[in-house]
Short mmCIF file of C-alpha atoms (C1' of nucleotides) in Angstrom, two decimals:
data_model
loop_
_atom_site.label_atom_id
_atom_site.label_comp_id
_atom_site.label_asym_id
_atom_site.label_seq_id
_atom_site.Cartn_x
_atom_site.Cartn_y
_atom_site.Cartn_z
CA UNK A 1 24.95 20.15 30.00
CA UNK A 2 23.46 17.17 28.17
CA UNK A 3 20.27 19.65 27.77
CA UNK A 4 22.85 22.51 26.13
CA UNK A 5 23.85 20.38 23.15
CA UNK A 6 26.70 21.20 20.85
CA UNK A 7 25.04 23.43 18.20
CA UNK A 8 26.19 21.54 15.35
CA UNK A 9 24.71 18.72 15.88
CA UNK A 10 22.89 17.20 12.92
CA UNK A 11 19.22 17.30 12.64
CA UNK A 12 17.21 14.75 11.20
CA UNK A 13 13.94 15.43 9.11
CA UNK A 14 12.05 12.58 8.24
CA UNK A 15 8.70 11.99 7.50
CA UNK A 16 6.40 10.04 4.85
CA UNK A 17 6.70 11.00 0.91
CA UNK A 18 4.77 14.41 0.06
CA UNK A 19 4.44 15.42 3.71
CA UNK A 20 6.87 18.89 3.20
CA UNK A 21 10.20 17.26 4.05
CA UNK A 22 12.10 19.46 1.05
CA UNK A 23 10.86 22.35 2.06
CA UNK A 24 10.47 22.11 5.79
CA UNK A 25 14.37 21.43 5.50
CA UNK A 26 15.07 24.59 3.63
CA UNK A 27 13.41 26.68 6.23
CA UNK A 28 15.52 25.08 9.10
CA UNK A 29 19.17 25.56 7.31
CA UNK A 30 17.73 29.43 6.61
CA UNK A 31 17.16 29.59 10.27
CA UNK A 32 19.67 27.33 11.44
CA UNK A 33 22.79 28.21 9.35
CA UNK A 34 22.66 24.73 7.85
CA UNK A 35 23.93 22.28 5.41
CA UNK A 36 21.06 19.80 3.85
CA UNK A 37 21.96 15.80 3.73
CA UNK A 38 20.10 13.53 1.85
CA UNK A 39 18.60 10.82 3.31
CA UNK A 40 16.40 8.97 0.82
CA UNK A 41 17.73 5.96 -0.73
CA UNK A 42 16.31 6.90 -4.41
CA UNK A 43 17.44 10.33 -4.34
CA UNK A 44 20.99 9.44 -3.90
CA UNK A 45 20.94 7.84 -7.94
CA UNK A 46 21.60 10.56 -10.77
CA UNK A 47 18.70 10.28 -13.34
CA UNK A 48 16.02 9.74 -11.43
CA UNK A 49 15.38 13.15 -10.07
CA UNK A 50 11.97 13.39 -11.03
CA UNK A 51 10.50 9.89 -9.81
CA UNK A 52 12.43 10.30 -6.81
CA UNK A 53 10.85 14.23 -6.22
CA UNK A 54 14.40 15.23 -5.34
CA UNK A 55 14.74 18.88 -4.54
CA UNK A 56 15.10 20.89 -7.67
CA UNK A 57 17.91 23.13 -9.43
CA UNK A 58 17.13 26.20 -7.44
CA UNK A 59 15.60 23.85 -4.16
CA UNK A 60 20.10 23.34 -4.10
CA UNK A 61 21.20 26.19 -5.40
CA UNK A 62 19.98 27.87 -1.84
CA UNK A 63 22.38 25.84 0.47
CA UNK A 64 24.75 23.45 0.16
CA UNK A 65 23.41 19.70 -0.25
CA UNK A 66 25.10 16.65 -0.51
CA UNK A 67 24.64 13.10 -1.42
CA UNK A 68 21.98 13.52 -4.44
CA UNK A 69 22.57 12.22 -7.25
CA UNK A 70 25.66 11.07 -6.15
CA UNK A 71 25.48 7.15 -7.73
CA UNK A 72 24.56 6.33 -10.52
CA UNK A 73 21.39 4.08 -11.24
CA UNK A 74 23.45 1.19 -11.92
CA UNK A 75 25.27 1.18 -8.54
CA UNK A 76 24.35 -0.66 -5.93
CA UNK A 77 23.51 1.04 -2.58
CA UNK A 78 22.46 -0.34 0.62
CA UNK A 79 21.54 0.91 4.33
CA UNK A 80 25.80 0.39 5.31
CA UNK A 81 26.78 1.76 2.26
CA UNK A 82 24.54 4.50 2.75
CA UNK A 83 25.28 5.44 6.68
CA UNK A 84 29.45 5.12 5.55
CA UNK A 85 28.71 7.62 3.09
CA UNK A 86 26.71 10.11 5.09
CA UNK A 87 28.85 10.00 7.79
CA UNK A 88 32.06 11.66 6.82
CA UNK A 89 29.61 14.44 5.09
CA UNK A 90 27.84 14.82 8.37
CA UNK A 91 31.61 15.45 10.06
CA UNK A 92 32.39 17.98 7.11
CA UNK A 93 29.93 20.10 7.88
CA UNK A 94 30.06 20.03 11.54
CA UNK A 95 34.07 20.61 10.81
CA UNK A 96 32.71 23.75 8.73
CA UNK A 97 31.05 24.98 11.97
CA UNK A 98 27.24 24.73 9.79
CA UNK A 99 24.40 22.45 10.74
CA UNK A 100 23.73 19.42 9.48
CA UNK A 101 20.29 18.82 8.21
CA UNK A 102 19.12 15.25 7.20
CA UNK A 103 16.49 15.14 5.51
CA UNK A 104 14.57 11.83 3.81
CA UNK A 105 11.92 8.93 4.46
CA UNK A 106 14.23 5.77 4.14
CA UNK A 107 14.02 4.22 7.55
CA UNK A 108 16.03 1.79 7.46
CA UNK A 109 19.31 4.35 6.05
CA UNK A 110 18.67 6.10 8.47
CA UNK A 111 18.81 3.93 11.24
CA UNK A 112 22.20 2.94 9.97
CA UNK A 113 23.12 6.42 10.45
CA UNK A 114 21.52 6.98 13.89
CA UNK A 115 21.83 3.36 15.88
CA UNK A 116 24.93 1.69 13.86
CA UNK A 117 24.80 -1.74 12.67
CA UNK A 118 25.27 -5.34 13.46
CA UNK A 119 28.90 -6.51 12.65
CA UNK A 120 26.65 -8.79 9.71
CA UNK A 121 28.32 -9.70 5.89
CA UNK A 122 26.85 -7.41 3.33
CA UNK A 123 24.41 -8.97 0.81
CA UNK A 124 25.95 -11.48 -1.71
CA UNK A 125 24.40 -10.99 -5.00
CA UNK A 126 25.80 -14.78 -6.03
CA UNK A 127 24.51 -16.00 -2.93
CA UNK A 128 21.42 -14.34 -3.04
CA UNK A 129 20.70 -15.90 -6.40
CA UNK A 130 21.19 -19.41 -5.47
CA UNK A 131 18.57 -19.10 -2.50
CA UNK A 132 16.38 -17.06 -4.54
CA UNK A 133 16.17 -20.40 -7.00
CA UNK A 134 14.86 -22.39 -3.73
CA UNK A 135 11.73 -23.31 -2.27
CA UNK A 136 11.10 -21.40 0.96
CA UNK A 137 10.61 -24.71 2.67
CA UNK A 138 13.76 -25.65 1.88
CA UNK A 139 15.39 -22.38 3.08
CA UNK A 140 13.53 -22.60 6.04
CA UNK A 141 14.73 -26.55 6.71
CA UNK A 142 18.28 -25.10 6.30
CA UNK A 143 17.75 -22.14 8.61
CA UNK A 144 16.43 -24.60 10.76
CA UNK A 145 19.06 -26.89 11.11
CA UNK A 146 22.29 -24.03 11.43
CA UNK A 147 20.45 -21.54 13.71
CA UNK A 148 17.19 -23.22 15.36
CA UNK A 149 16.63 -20.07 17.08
CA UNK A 150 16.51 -17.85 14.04
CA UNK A 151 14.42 -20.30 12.53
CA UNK A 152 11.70 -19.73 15.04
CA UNK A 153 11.76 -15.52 15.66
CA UNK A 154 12.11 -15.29 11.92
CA UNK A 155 8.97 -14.05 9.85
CA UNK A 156 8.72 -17.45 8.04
CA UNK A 157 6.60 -16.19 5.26
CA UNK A 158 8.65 -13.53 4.77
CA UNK A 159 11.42 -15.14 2.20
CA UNK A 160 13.49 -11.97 1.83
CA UNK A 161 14.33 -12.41 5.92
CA UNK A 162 14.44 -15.82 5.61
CA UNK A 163 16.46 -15.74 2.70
CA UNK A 164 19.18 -12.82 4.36
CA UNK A 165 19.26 -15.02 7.77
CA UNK A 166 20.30 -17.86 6.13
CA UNK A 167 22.69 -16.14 3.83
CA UNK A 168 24.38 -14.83 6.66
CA UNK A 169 24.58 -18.34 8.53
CA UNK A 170 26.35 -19.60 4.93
CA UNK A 171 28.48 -16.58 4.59
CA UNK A 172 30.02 -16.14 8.06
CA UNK A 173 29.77 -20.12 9.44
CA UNK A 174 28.07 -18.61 12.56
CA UNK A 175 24.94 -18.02 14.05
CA UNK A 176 23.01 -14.64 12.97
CA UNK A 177 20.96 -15.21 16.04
CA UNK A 178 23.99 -14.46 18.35
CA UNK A 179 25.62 -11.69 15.32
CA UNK A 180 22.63 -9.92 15.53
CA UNK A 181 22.37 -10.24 19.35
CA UNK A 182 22.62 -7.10 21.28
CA UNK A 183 23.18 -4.14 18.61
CA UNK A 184 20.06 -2.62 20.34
CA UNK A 185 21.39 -2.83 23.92
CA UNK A 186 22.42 0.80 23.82
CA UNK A 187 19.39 2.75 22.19
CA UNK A 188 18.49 4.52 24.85
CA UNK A 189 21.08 6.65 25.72
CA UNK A 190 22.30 6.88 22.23
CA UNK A 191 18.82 8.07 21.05
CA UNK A 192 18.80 10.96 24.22
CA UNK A 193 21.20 12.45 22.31
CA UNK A 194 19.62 12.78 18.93
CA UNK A 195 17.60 15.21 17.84
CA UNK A 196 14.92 15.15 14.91
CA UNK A 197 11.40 15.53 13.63
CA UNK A 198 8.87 13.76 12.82
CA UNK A 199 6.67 15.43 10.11
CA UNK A 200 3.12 14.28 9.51
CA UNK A 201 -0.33 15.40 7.99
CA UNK A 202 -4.05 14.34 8.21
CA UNK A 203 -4.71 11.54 5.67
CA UNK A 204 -7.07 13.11 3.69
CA UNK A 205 -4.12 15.76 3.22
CA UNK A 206 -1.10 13.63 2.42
CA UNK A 207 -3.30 11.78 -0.01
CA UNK A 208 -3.99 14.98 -2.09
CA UNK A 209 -0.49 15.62 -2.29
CA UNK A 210 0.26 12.69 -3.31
CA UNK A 211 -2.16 12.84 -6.23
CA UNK A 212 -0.61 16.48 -7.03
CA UNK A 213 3.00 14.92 -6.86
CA UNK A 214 2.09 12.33 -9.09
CA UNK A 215 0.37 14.19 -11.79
CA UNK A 216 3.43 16.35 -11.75
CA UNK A 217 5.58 13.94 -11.51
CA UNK A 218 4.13 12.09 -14.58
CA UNK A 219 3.86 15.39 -16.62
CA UNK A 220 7.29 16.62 -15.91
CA UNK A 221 9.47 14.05 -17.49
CA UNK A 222 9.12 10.70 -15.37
CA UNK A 223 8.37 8.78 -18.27
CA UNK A 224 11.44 10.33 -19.65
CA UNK A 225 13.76 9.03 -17.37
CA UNK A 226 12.45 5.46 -17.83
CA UNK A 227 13.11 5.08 -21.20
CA UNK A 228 16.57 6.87 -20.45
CA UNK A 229 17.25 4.21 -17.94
CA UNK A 230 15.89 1.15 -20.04
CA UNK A 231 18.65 -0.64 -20.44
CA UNK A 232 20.17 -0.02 -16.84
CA UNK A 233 19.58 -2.79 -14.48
CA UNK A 234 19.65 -1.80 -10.38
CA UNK A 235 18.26 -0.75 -7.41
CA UNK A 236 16.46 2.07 -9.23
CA UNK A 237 13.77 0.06 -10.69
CA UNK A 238 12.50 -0.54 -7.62
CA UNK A 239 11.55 2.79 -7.41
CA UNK A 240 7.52 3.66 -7.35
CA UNK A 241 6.83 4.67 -10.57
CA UNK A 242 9.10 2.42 -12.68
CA UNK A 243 7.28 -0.93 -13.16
CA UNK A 244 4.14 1.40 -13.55
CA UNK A 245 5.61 3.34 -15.96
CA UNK A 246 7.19 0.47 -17.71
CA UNK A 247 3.80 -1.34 -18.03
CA UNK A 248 2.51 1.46 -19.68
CA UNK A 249 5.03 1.91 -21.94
CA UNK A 250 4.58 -1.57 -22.95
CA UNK A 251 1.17 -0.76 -23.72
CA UNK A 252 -0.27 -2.67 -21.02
CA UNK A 253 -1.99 -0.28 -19.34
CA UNK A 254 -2.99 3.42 -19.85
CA UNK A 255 -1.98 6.57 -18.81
CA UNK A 256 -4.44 7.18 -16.66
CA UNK A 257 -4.44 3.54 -15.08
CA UNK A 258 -0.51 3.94 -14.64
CA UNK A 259 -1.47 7.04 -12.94
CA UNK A 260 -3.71 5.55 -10.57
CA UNK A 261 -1.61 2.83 -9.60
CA UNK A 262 1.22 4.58 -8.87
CA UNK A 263 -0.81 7.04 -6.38
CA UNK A 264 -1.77 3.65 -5.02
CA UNK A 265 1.46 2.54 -4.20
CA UNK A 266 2.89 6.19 -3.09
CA UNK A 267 0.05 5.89 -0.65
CA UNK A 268 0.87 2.68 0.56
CA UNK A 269 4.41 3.68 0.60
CA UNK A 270 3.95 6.33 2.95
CA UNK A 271 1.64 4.16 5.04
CA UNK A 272 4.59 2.00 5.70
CA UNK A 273 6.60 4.97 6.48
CA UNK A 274 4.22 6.28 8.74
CA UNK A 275 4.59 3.06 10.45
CA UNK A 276 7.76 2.82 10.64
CA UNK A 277 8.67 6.78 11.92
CA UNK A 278 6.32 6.67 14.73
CA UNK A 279 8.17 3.76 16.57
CA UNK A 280 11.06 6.18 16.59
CA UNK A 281 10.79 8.21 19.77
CA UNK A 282 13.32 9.99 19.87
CA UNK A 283 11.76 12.00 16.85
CA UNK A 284 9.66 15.11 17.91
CA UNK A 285 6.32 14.66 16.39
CA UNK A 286 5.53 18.00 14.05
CA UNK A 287 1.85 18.28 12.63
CA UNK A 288 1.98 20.05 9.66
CA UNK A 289 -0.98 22.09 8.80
"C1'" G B 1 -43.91 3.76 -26.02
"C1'" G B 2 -42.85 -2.00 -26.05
"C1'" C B 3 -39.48 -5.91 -24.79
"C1'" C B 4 -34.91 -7.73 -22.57
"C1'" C B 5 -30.74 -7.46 -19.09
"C1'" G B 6 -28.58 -5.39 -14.71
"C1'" A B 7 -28.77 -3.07 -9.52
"C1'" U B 8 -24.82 -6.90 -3.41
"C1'" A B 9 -18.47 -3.56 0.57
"C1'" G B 10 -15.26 2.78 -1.62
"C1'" C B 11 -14.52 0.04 -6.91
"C1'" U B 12 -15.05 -4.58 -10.08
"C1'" C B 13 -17.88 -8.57 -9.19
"C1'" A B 14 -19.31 -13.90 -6.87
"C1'" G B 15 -23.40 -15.88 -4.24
"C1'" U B 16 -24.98 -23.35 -5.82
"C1'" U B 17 -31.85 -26.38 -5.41
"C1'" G B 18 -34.86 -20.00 -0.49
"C1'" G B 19 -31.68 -20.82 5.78
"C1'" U B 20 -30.13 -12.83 6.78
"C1'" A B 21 -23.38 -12.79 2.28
"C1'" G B 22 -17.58 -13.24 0.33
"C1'" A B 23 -13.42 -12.64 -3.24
"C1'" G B 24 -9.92 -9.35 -5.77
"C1'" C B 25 -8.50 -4.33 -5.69
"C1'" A B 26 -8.65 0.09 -2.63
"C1'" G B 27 -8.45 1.38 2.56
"C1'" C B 28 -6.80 0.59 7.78
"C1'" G B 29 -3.31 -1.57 11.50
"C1'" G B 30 1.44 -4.22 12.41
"C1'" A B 31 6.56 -5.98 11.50
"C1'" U B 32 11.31 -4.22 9.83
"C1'" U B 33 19.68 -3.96 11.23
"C1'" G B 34 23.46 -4.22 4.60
"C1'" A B 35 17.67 -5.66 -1.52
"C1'" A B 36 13.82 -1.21 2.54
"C1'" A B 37 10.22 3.45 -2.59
"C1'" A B 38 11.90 -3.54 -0.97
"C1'" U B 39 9.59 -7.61 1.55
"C1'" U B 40 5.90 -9.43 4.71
"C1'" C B 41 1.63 -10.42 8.45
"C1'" G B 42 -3.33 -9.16 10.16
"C1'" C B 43 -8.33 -6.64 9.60
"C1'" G B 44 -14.64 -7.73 5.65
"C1'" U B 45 -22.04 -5.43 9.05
"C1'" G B 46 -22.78 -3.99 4.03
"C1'" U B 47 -30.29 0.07 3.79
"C1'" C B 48 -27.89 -7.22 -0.75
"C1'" C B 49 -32.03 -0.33 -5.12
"C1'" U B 50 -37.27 0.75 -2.99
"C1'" U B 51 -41.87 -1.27 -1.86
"C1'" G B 52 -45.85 -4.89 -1.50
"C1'" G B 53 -46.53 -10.22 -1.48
"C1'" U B 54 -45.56 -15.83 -1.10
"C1'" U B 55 -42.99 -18.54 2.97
"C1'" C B 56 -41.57 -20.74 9.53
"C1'" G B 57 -37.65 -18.11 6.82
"C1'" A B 58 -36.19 -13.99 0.78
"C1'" A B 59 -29.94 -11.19 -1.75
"C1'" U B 60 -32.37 -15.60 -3.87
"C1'" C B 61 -39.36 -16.67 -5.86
"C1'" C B 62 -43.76 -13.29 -7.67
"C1'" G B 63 -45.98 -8.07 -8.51
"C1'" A B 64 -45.20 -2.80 -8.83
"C1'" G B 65 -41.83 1.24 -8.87
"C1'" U B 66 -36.87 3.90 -9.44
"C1'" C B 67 -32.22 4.22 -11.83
"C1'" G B 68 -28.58 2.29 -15.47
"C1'" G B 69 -27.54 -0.43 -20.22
"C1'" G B 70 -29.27 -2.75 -24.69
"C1'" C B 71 -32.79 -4.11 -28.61
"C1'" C B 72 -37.38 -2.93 -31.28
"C1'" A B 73 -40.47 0.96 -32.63
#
RNA sequence: GGCCCGAUAGCUCAGUUGGUAGAGCAGCGGAUUGAAAAUUCGCGUGUCCUUGGUUCGAAUCCGAGUCGGGCCA
């Protein structure tokens, strides 16, 4: 009965930027009686529609979707606050007897969603400041001394890891080593029971799209939003597009460089993506021609 | 037509007094549990434009040629 399961159980659609996801999601809630879920971290901010390539007017218009635009871009989000929000939307629809179709390329939010999390403190912004004003050696020494074993599985270069181990050492007064311990022990039969895609194209492929995208992107109002957004400080400048967009705005570079460089880093982008989706087995892997 | 400068990795370029080459960017691979569109680690063989020559040995020196760029006519 395990291999019968409940018809309204969510679907997840993930997949590298410019690979179909919007679309290949529209088809499946036409076929499947669904409801679409956002699960991109970018798309969930209002005003950044365009940079983000969140679905369109009429893309929404077709089917219920939820959780776009939903913050706005001075809000903080993060994977938690993400998976807490998506969750009770996910048991709405399911309570409305419709399918639940996630669709987006953020990992890590998704992983939230699927596997839970560690019972960790959320990210202290004060905190975060103070060890963002010290030398990585020095974080490291501290790291060292209140959780040896972190200190040596950590990625020691890596000072955003570094930085979040130790925070969570000063926050809680225990060892993130042992907090962290174990949240993975289940996987397996959790992950039998979910069910998703993997969508993916040839490189060559992907890359044109992505050079389509950005044109478009750039054409259709992205610059737009930035200035909109100026004096808004947040998550959302993150975004691929921003600091290119800002650069040229500041007359540092030109149009066509700011183009260039933000292919560059879409490409890279969905690289990392790549990467990261195709260590998820449970997802079914869908070539898209 | 004459003279000068350049030609080395996909791109921009470095290469000391001759000992068969290396940076940045791009690209490729990896990591990833509350900043994740973030952050981070690893990967460099390429007709050194072609062709003759000098030399034990040439990306490097000399001659010729080809293609760029500039100056003078």
């Amino acid at each position: 009965m395990s291999d019968q399961p409940d018809r309204m159980q969510p679907i997840f659609v993930c997949g590298a930027t410019a690979v179909g996801k919007t679309s290949s999601a529209l088809a499946l809630a036409a076929e499947l009686d669904g409801e679409i879920v956002n699960g991109d971290g970018y798309q969930i901010y209002r005003g950044i529609e365009i940079i983000s390539a969140a679905p369109s007017e009429d893309e929404k218009s077709l089917f219920p979707h939820h959780l776009f635009g939903v913050l706005e871009p001075g809000q903080h989000c993060d994977a938690m606050r993400y998976a807490e929000m998506a969750a009770p939307v996910i048991a709405g629809i399911q309570g409305r007897g419709k399918v639940p179709i996630v669709v987006g390329g953020s990992g890590l939010y998704l992983k939230f969603l699927t596997h839970g999390a560690s019972p960790l403190p959320q990210g202290n912004a004060a905190m975060r400041a103070q060890l963002d004003a010290r030398p990585l050696d020095d974080l490291l020494a501290e790291l060292e001394k209140l959780d040896p074993k972190e200190a040596a599985q950590v990625a020691r270069q890596n000072r955003r890891y570094v930085s979040r181990s130790l925070e969570i050492c000063l926050l809680t007064g225990e060892k993130v080593s042992e907090l962290r311990d174990g949240w993975e022990r289940k996987t397996k039969e959790l992950e039998a029971k979910l069910k998703g895609f993997w969508l993916i194209r040839t490189r060559p492929d992907l890359h044109h799209r992505i050079e389509q995208r950005t044109r478009h992107m750039l054409s259709e109002g992205a610059i737009e939003e930035v200035e909109r957004l100026q004096e808004i400080h947040g998550n959302w400048e993150k975004a691929i597009g921003v600091p290119e967009i800002r650069r040229h705005l500041a007359g540092e570079i030109s149009l066509q460089e700011c183009e260039e460089l933000i292919r560059a880093a879409t490409r890279q982008y969905a690289k990392r993506q790549e990467t990261w989706f195709r260590r998820e087995h449970w997802l079914q892997r869908v070539e898209l021609a």
